[in-house]
Tab-separated table of C-alpha atoms and ligand atoms in Angstrom:
chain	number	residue	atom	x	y	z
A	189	UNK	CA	107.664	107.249	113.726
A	190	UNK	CA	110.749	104.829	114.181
A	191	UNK	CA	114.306	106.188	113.811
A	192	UNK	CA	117.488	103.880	113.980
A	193	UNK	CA	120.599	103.647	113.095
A	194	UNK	CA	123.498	100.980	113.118
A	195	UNK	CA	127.372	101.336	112.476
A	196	UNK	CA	128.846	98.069	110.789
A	197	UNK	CA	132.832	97.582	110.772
A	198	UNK	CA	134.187	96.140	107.977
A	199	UNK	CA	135.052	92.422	108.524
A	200	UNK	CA	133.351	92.027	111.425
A	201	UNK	CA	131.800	88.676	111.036
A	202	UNK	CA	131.765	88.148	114.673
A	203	UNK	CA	129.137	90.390	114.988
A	204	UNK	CA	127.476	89.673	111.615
A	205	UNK	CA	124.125	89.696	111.414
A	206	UNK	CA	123.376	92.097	115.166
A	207	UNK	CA	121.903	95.315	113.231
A	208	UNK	CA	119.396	93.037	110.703
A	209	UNK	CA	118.723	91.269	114.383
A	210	UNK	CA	117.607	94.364	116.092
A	211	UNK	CA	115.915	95.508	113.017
A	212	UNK	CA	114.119	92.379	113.059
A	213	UNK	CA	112.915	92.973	116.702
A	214	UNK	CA	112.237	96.426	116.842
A	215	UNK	CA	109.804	95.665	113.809
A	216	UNK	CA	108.082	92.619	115.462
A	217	UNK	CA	107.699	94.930	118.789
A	218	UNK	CA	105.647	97.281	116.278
A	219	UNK	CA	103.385	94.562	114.903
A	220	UNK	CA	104.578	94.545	111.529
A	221	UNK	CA	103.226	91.474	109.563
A	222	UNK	CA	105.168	88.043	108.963
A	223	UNK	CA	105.433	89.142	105.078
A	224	UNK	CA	106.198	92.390	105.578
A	225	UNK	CA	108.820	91.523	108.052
A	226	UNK	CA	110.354	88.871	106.187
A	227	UNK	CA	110.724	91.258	103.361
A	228	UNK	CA	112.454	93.778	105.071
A	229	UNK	CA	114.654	91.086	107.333
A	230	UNK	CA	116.044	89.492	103.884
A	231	UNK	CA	117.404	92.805	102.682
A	232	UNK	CA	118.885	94.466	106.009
A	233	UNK	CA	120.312	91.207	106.293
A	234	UNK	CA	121.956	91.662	102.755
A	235	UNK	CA	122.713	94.787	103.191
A	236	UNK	CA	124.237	94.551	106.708
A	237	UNK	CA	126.884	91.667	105.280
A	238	UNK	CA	127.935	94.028	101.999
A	239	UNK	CA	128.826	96.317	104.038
A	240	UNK	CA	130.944	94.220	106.243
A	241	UNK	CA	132.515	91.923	103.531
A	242	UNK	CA	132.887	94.180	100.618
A	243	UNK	CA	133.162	97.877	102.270
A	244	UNK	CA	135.679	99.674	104.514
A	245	UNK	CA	132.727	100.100	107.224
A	246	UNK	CA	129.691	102.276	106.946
A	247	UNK	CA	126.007	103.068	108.280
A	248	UNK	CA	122.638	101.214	108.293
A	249	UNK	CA	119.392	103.586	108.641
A	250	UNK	CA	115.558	101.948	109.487
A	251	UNK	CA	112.790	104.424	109.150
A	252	UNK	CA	109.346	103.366	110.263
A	253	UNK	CA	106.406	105.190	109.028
A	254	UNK	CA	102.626	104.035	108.768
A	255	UNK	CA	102.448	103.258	105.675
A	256	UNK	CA	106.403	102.415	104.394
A	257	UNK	CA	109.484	101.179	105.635
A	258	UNK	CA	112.928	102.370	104.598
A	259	UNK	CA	116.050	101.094	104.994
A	260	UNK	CA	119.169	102.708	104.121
A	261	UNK	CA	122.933	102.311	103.842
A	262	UNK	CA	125.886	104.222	103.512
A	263	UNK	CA	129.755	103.114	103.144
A	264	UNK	CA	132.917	104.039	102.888
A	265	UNK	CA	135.076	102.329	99.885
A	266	UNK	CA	136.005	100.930	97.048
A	267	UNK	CA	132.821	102.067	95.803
A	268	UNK	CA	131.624	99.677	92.934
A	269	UNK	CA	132.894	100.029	89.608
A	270	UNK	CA	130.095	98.750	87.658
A	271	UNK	CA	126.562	98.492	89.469
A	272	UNK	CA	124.561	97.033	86.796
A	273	UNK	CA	127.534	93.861	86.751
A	274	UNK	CA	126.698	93.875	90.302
A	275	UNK	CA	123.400	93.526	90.295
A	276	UNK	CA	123.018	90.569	87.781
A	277	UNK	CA	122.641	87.154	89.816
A	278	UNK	CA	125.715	85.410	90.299
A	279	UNK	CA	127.788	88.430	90.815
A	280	UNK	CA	130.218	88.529	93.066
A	281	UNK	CA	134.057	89.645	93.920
A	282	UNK	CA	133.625	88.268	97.697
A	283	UNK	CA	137.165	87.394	98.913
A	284	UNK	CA	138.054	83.177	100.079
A	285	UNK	CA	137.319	84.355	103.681
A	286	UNK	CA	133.249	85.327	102.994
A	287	UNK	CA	133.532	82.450	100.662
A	288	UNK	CA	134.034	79.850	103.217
A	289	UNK	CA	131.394	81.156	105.520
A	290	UNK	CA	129.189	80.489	102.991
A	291	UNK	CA	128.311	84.202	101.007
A	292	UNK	CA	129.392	85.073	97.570
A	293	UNK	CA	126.727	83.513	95.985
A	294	UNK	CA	126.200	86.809	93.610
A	295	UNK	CA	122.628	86.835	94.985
A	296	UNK	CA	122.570	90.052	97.712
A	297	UNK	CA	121.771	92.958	95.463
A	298	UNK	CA	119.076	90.988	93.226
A	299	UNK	CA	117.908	89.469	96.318
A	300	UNK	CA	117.434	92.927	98.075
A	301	UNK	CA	115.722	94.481	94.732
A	302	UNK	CA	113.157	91.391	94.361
A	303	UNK	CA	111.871	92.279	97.855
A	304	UNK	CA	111.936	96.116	97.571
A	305	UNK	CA	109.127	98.366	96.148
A	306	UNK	CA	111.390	100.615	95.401
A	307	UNK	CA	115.176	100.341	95.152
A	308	UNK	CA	118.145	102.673	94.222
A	309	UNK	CA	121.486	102.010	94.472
A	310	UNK	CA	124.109	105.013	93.856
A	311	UNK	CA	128.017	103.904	93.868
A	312	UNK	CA	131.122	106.006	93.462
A	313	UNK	CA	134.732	104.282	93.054
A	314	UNK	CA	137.234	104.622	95.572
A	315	UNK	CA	134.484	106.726	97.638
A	316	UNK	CA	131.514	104.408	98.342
A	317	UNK	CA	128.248	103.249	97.791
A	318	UNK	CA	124.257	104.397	99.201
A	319	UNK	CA	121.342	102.002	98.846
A	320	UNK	CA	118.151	103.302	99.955
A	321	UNK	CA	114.937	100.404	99.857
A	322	UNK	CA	111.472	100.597	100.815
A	323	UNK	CA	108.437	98.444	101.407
A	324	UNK	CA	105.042	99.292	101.665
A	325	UNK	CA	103.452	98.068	104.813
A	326	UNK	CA	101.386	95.118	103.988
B	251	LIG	N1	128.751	97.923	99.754
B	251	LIG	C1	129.487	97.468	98.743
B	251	LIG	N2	130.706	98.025	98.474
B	251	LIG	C2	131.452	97.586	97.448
B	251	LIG	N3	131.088	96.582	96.620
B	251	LIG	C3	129.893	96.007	96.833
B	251	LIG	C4	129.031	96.400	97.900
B	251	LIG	N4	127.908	95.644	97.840
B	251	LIG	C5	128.062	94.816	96.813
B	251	LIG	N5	129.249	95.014	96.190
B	251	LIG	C6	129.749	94.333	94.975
B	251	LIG	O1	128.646	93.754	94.298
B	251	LIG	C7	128.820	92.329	94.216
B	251	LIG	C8	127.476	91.632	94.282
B	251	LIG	O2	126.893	91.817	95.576
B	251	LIG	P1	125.844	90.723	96.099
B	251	LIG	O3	125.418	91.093	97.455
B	251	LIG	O4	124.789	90.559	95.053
B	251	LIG	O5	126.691	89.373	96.099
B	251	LIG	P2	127.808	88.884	97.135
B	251	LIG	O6	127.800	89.743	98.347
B	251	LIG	O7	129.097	88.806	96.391
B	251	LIG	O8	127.306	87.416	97.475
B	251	LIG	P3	126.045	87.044	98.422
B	251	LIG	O9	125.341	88.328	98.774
B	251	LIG	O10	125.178	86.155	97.599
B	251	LIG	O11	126.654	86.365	99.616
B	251	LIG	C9	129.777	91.982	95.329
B	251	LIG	O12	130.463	90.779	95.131
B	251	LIG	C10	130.713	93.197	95.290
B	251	LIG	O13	131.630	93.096	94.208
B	252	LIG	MG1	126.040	90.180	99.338
């Protein structure tokens, strides 16, 4: 139905936060509920700054069909060594820079798994990491 797809540069808080924005709108243009959006919002947002604090740069991909959204990610580097770590609340390697604009709070991952129906996160070291979420359209 709806096909899009974003590249994200790692570091690029400048532009932080543009993809999950467009996401946002493109999904409001299509009438998607306040829940449902929400839901989704939260986790591109997540997974939009991951990529840019903790990756060398990578892909964001929003699928829109009647009945479930998708959002997906793909990134180059390091790769995460140990996902399950990484997913426990509280988590987190981010660097003094995304520290003093406020992330590293270790909440990202559990935050984007609480609001999926489905999520799976794959991770390779030193090659990178895939997330792939979906949410039934309430
Ligand atoms: N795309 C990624 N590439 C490499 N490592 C990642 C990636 N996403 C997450 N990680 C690792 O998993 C940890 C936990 O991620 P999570 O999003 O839960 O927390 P955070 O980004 O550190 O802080 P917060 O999201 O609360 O600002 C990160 O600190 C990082 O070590
Ligand atoms: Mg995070």
């Amino acid at each position: 139905m709806v096909h899009a797809e974003y590249d994200i540069q790692k570091g690029a808080y400048n532009s932080a936060g543009e993809a999950s924005a467009d996401i946002k709108r493109k999904l409001q243009q299509l009438g998607i509920s306040p829940v449902t959006l929400r839901r989704v919002a939260v986790s591109s947002y997540e997974m939009e700054m991951n990529i840019i604090i903790h990756s060398l740069g990578g892909t964001m991909g929003l699928c829109v069909d009647k009945d479930w959204i998708t959002l997906s990610s793909k990134d180059q580097g390091p790769g995460i060594e140990d996902v399950e770590l990484a997913m426990s609340e509280g988590y987190s390697t981010a660097d003094d820079d995304a520290r003093s604009m406020g992330f590293g709070a270790g909440m990202g991952l559990p935050n984007m798994k609480r609001n999926a129906d489905d999520f799976r996160i794959t991770s390779q070291l030193g090659e990178g990491t895939q997330i792939t979420i979906t949410f039934k359209v309430m």
